[in-house]
mmCIF file of C-alpha atoms in Angstrom:
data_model
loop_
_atom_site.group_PDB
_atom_site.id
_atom_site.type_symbol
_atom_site.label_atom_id
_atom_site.label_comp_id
_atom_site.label_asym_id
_atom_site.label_seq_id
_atom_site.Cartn_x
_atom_site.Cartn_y
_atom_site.Cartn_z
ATOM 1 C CA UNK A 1 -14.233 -8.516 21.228
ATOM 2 C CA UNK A 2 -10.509 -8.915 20.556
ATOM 3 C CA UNK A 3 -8.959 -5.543 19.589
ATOM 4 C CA UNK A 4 -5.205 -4.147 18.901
ATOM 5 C CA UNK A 5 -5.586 -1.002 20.989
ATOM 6 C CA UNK A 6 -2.897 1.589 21.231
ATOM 7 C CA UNK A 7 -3.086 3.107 24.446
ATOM 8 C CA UNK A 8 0.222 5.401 24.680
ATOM 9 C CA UNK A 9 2.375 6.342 21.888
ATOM 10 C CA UNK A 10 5.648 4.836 22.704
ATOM 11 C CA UNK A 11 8.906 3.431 20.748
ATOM 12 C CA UNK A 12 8.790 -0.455 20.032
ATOM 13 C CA UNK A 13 5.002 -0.569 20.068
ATOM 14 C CA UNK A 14 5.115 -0.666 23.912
ATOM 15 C CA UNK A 15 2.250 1.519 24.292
ATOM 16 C CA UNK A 16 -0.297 -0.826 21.986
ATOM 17 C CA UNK A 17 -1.370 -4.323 23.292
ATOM 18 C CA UNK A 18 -4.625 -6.824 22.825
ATOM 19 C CA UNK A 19 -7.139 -5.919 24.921
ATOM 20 C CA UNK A 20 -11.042 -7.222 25.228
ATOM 21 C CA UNK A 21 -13.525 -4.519 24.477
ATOM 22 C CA UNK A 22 -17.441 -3.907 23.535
ATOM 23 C CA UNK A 23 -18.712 -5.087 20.772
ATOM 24 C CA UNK A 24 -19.699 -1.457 19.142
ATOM 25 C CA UNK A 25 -22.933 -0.659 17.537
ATOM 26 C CA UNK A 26 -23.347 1.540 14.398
ATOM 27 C CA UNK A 27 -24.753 4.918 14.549
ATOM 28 C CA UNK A 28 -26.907 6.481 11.864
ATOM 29 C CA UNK A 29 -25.057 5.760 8.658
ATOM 30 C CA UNK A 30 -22.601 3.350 9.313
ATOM 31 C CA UNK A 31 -21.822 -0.403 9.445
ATOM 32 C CA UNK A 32 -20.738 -2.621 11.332
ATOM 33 C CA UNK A 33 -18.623 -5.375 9.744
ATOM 34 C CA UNK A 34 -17.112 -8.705 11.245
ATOM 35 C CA UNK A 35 -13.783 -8.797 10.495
ATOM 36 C CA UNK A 36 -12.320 -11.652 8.892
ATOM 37 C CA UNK A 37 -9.077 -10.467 8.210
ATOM 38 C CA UNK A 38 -7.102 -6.707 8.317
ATOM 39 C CA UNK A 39 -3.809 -6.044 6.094
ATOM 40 C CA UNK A 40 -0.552 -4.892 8.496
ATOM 41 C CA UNK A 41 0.798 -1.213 6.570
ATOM 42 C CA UNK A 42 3.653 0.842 7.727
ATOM 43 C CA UNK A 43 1.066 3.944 8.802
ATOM 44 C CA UNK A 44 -0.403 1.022 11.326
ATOM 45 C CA UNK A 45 3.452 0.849 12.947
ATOM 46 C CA UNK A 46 4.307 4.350 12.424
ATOM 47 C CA UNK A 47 0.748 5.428 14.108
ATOM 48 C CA UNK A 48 2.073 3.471 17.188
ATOM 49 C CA UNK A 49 4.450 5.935 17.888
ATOM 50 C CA UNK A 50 3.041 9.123 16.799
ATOM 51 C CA UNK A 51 5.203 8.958 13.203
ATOM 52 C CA UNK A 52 2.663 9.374 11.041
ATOM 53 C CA UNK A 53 0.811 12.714 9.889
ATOM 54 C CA UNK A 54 -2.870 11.012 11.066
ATOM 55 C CA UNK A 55 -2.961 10.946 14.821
ATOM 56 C CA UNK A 56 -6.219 9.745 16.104
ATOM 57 C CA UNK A 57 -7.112 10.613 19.760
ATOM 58 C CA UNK A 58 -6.258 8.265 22.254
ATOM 59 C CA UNK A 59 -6.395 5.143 22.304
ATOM 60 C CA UNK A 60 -7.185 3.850 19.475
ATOM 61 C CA UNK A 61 -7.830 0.782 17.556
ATOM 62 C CA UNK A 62 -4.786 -0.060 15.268
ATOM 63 C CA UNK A 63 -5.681 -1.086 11.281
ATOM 64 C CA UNK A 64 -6.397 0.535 8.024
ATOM 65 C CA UNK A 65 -8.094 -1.858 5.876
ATOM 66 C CA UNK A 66 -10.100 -4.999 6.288
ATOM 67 C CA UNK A 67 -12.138 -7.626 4.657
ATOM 68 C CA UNK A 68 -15.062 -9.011 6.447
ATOM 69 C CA UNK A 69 -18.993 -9.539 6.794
ATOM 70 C CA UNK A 70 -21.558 -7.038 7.016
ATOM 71 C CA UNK A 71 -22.790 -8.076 10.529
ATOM 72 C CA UNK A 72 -24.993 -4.706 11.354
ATOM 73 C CA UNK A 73 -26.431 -1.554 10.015
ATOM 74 C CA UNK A 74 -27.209 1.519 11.171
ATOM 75 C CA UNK A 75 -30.080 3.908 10.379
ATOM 76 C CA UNK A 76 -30.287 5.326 6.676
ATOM 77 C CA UNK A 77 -28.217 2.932 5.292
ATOM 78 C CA UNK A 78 -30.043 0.950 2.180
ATOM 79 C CA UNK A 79 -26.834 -0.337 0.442
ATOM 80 C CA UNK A 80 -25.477 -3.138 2.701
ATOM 81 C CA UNK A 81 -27.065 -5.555 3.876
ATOM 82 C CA UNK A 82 -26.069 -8.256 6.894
ATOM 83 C CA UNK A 83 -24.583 -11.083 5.429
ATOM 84 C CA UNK A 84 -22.391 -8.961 2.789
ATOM 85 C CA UNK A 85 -18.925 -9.908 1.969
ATOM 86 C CA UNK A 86 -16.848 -5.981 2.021
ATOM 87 C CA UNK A 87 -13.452 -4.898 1.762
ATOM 88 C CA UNK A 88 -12.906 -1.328 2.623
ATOM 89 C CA UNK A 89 -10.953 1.158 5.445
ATOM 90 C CA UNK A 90 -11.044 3.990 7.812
ATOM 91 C CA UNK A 91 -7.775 4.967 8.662
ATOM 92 C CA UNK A 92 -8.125 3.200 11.711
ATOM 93 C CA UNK A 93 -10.272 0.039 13.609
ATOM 94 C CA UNK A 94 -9.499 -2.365 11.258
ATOM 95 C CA UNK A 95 -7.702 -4.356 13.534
ATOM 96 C CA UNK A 96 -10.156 -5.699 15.891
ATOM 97 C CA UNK A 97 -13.428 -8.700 15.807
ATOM 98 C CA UNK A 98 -15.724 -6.199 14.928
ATOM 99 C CA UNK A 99 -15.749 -2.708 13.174
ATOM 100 C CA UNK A 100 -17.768 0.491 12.649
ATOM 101 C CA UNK A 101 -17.480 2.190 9.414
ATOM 102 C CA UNK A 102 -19.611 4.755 7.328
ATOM 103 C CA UNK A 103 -21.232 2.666 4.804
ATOM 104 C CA UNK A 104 -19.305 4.727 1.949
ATOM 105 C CA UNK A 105 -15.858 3.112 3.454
ATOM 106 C CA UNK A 106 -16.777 -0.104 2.114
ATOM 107 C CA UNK A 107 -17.033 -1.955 -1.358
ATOM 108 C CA UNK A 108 -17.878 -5.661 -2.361
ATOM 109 C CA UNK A 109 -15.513 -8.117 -1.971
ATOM 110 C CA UNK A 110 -14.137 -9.500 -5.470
ATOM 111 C CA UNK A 111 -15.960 -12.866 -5.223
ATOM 112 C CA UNK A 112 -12.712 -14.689 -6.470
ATOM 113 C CA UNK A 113 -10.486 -12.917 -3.185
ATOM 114 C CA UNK A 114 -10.103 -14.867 -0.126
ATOM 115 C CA UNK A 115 -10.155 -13.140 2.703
ATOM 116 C CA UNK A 116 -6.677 -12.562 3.267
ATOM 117 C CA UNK A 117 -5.955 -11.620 -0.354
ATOM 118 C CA UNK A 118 -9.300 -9.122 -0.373
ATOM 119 C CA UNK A 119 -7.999 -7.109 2.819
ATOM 120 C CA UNK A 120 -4.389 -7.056 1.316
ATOM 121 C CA UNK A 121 -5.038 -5.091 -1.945
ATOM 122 C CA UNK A 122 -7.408 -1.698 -1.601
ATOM 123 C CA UNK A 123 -4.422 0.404 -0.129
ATOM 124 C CA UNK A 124 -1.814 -1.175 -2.110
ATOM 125 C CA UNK A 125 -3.093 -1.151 -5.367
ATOM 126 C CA UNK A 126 -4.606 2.037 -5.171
ATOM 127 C CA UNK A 127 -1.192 3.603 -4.017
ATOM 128 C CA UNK A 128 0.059 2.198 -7.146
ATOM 129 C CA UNK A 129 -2.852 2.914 -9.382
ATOM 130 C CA UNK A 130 -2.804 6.889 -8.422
ATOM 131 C CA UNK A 131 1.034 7.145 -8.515
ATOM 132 C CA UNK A 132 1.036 4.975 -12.470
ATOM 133 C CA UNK A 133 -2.365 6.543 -13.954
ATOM 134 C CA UNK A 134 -2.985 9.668 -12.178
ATOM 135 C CA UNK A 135 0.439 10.817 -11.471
ATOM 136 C CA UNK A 136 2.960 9.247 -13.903
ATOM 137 C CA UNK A 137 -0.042 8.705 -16.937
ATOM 138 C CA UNK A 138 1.452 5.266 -18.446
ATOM 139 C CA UNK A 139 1.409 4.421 -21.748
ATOM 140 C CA UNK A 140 1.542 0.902 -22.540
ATOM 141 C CA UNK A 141 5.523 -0.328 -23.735
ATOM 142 C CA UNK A 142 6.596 2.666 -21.441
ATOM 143 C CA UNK A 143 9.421 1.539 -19.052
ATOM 144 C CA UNK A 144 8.659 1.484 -15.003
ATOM 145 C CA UNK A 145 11.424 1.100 -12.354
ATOM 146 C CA UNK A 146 9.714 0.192 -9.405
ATOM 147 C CA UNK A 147 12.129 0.365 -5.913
ATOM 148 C CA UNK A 148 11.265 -1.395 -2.977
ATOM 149 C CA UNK A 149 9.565 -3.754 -5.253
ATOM 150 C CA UNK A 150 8.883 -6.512 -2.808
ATOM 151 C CA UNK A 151 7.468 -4.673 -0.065
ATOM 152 C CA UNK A 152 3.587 -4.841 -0.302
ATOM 153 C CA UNK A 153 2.438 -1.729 -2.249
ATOM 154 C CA UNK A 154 6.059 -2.311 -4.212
ATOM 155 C CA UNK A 155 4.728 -5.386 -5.338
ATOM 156 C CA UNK A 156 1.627 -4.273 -5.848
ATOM 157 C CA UNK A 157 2.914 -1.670 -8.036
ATOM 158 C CA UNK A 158 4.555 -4.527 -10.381
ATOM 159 C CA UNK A 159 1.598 -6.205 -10.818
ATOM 160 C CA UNK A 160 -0.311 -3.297 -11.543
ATOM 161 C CA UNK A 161 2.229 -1.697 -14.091
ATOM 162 C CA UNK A 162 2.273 -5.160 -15.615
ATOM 163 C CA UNK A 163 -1.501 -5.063 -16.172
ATOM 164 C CA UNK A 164 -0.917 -1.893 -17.872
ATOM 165 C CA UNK A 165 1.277 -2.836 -20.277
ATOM 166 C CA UNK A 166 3.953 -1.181 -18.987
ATOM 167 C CA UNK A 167 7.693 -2.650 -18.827
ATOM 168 C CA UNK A 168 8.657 -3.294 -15.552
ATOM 169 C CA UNK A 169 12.037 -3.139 -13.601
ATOM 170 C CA UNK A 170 11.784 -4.030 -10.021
ATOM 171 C CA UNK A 171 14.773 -3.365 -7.594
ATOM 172 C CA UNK A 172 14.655 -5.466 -4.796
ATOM 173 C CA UNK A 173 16.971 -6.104 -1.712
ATOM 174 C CA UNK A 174 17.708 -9.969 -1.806
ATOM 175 C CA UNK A 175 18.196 -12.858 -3.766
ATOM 176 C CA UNK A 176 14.823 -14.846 -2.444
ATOM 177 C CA UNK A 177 13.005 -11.241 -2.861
ATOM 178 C CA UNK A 178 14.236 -11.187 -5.936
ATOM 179 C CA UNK A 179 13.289 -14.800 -7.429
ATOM 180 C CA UNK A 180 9.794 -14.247 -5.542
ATOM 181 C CA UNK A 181 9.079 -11.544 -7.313
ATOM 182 C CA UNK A 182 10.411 -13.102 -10.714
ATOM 183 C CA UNK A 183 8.348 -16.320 -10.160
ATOM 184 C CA UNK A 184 5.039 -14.648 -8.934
ATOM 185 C CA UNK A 185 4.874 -11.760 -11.239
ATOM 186 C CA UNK A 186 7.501 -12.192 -14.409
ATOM 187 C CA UNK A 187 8.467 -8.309 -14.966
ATOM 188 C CA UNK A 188 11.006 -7.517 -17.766
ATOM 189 C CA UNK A 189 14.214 -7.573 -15.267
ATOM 190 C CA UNK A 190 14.734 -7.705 -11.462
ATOM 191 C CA UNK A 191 17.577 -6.050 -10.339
ATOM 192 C CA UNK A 192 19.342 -5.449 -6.876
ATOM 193 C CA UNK A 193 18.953 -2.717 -5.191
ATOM 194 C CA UNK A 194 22.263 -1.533 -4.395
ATOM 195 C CA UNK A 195 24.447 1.202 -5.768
ATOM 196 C CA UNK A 196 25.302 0.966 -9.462
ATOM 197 C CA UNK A 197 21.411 0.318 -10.497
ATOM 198 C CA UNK A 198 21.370 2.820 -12.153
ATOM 199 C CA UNK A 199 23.821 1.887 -15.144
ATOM 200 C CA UNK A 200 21.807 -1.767 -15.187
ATOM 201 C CA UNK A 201 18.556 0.460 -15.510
ATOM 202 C CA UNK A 202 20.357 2.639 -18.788
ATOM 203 C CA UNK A 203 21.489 -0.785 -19.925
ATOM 204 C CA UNK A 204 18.123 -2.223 -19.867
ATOM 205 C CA UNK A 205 16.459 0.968 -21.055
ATOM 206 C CA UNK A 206 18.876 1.412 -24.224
ATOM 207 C CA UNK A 207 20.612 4.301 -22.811
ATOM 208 C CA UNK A 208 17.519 6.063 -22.529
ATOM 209 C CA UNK A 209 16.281 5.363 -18.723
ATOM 210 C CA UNK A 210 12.796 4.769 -17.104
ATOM 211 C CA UNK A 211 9.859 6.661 -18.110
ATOM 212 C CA UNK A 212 8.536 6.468 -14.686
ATOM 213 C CA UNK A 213 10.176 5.596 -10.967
ATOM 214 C CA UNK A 214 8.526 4.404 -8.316
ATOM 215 C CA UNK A 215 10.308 5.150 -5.056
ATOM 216 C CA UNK A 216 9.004 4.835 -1.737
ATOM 217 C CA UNK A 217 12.636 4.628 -0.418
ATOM 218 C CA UNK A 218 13.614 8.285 -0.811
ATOM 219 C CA UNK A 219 18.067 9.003 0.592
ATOM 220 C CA UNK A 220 20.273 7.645 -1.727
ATOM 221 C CA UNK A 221 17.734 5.832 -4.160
ATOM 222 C CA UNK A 222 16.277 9.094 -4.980
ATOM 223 C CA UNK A 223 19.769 10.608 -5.793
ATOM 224 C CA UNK A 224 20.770 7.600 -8.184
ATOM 225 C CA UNK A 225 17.416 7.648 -9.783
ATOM 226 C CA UNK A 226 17.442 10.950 -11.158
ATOM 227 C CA UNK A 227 20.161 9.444 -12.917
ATOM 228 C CA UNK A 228 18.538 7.006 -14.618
ATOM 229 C CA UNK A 229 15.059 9.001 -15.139
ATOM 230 C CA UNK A 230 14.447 9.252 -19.006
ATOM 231 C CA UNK A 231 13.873 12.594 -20.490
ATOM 232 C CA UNK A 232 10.290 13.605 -20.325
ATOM 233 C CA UNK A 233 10.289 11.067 -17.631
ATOM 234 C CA UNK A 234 8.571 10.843 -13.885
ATOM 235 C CA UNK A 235 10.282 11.027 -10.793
ATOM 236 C CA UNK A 236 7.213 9.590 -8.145
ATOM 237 C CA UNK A 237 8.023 10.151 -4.615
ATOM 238 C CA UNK A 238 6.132 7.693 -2.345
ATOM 239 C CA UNK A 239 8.041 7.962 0.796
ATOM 240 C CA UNK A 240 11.032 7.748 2.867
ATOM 241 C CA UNK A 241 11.814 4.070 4.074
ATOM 242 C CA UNK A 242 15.443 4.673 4.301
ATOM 243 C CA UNK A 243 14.900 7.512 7.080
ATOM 244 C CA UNK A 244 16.428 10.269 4.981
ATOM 245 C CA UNK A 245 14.522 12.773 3.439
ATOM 246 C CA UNK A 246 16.250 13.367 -0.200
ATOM 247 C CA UNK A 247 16.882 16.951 -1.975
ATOM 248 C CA UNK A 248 17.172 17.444 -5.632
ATOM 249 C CA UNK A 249 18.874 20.383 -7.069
ATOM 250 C CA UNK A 250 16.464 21.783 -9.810
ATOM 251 C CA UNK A 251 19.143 22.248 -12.531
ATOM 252 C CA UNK A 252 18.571 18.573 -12.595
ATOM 253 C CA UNK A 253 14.988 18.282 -13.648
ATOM 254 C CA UNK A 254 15.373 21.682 -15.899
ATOM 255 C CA UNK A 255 18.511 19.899 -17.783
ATOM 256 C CA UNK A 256 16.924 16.181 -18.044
ATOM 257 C CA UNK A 257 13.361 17.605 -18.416
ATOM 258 C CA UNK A 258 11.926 15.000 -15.904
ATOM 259 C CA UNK A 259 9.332 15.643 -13.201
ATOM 260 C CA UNK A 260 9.609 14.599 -9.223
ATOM 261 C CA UNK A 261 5.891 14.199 -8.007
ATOM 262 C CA UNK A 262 4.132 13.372 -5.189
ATOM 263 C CA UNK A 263 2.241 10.532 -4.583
ATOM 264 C CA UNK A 264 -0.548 10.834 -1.518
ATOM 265 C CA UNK A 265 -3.318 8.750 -3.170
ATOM 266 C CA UNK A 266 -5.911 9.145 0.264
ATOM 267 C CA UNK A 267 -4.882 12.725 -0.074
ATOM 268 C CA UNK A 268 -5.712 12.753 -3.511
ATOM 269 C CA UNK A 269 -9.337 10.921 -3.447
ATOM 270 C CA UNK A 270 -10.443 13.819 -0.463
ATOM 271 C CA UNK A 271 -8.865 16.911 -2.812
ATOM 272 C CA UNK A 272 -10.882 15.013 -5.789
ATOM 273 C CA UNK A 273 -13.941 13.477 -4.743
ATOM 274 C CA UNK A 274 -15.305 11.891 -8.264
ATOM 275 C CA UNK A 275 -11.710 10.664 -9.733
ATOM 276 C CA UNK A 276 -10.903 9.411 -5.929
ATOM 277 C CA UNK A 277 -14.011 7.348 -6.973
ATOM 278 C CA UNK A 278 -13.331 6.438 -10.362
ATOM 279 C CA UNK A 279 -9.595 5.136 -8.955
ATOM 280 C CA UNK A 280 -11.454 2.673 -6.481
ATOM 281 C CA UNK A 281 -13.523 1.970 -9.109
ATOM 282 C CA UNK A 282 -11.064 0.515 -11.704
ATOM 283 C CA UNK A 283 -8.558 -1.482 -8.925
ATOM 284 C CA UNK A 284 -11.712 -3.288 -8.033
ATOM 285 C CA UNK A 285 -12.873 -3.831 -11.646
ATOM 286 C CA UNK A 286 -9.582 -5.521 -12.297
ATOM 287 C CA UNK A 287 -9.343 -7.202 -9.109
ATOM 288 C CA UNK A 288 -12.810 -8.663 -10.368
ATOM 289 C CA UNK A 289 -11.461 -9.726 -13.917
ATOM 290 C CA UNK A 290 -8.759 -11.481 -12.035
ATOM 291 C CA UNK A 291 -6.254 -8.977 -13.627
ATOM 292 C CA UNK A 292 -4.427 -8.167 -10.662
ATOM 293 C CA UNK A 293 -3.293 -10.564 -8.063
ATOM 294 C CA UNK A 294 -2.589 -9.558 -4.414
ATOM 295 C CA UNK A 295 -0.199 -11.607 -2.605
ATOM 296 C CA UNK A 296 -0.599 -12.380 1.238
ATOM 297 C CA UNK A 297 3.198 -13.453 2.524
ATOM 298 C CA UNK A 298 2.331 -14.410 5.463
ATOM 299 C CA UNK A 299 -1.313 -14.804 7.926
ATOM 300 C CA UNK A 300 -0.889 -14.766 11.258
ATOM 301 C CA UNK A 301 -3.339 -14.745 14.314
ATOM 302 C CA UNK A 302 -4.075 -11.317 16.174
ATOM 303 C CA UNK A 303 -2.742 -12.314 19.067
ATOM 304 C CA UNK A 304 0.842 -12.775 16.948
ATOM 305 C CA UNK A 305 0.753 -9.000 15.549
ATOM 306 C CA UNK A 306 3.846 -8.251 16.659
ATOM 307 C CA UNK A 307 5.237 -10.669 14.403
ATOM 308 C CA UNK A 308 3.041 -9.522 11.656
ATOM 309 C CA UNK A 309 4.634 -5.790 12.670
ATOM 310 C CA UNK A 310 8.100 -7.714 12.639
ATOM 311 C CA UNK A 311 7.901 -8.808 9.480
ATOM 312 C CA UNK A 312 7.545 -5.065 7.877
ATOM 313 C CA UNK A 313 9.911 -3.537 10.222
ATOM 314 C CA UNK A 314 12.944 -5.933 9.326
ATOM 315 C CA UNK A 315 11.771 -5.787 5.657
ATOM 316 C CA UNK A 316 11.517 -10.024 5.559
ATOM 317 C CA UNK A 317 7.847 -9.841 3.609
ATOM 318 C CA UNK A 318 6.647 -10.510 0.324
ATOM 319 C CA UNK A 319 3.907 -8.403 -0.406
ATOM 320 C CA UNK A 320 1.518 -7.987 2.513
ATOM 321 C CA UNK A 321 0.929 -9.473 6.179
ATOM 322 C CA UNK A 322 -2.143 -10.335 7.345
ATOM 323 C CA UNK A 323 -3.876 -10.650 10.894
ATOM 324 C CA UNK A 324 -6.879 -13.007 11.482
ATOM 325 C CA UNK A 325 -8.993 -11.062 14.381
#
């Protein structure tokens, strides 16, 4: 089978290439699915190079999360059966013909999803449905300022705050980003993200700022938006896509009463096993009622992933990329 194996953990990727290996077989437990398409995230670039905080032995198969076809089952297992349509995840593997999961890593494909939309949501969405529900607790009318808002759990994070009733402000780079993310998703204002944003956010707010900010940026977006947090409000840290890790001096949440949390939402599922659950739980029963809506920016072949890895790094997608094994 065709697999994106990383061999060495080098800059530029240079240690990961396409490579032919077995086909694997499931142990006791576990399924084996034939991929049909895997979602490109920045943990799958970052792992290339050692950056991120899960480093699986060497080498590895590169990929978080998949959709594809139950194709083989392993002993004990009574809930799949071959011929199912799954999405699901495992860190790692996704990226590859064929993959071996435990059977609890996988979940039915929303019947309405293609493919490419149905591997393009389960990381996103639930990023954005632990950091709105869990961590910030939305109320509908509440407003949201999402940053980074057309990068693919950004986006994700609009539509999902949308669904919620919340009202959204989404900062994005670019003009195109911009009207993309106007025409596919219609939140209450889309703003540039640039310096200043946060006197457009007060504006838009009536002086009184956003109940909740998304911001997988971190650096100098972090600094302006504890500006332009409301009173009461939520401060959610995702990340650090700018490269610098922000500080906050605590006379500023103390005087403006807002909270900065953390937003690990695999993290969060292992610490709490029956809410990780009920999270997966209600991102696939909208996905199902067609209440959220994934978008795939771009699908390329396997053989074209550094492309697909292109795209992220350079910031040119969308919502999320998407590599046909």
């Amino acid at each position: 089978m065709r697999a994106l194996q990383v061999r060495e953990l080098l800059p530029d990727h240079a240690g990961a290439g396409l490579v032919d290996l077995a086909v694997p077989g499931p142990g006791a437990g576990e399924v084996r699915v034939r991929v049909r398409a895997a979602a490109v995230n920045f943990p799958d670039l970052l792992m290339t190079r050692g950056g991120y905080q899960l480093k699986p032995e060497l080498p590895f198969v590169s990929g978080l999360e998949f959709s594809g076809e139950v194709d083989a089952v392993g002993a004990g297992v009574t809930d799949w059966r071959v011929g199912d349509a799954v999405v699901g995840g495992n860190r790692f593997g996704a990226m590859a013909e064929y993959t071996v999961v435990p059977a609890g890593a996988l979940r039915s494909k929303p019947e309405a999803m293609s493919w490419e939309a149905a591997a393009a949501y389960p990381v996103a969405y639930l990023t954005a449905y632990v950091a709105l529900v869990r961590c910030a607790r939305i109320d509908p009318g509440e407003w949201v300022l999402v940053h980074g808002a057309a990068g693919g759990v950004g986006l994700a994070t609009v539509d999902l705050a949308k669904a919620l009733g919340a009202r959204v402000i989404a900062a994005a780079s670019s003009a195109e980003k911009r009207e993309a993310i106007t025409r596919l998703y219609a939140p209450e204002a889309v703003i540039a993200a640039e310096p200043g944003f946060r006197d457009e956010v007060k504006a838009l707010t009536g002086g009184k700022g956003a109940d909740a900010i998304f911001d997988p940026v971190g650096g100098d977006v972090f600094d302006e938006s504890t500006r332009c947090v409301a009173f009461g409000g939520r401060l959610l840290v995702i990340g650090f896509a700018s490269g610098r890790i922000p500080d906050v001096s605590v006379n500023m949440p103390l005087i403006k009463g807002f909270s900065v949390v953390g937003v690990r939402a695999g993290e969060y599922g292992r610490r709490f096993p029956e809410r990780g659950a009920e999270n997966v739980a209600a991102i696939d029963a909208l996905a199902t009622a067609g209440r959220i809506r994934p978008h795939v920016h771009a699908v390329l072949d396997l053989a074209d992933w550094r492309e697909a890895f292109a795209m992220l790094e350079k910031r040119d997608a969308v919502g999320k990329v998407v590599l046909r094994p």
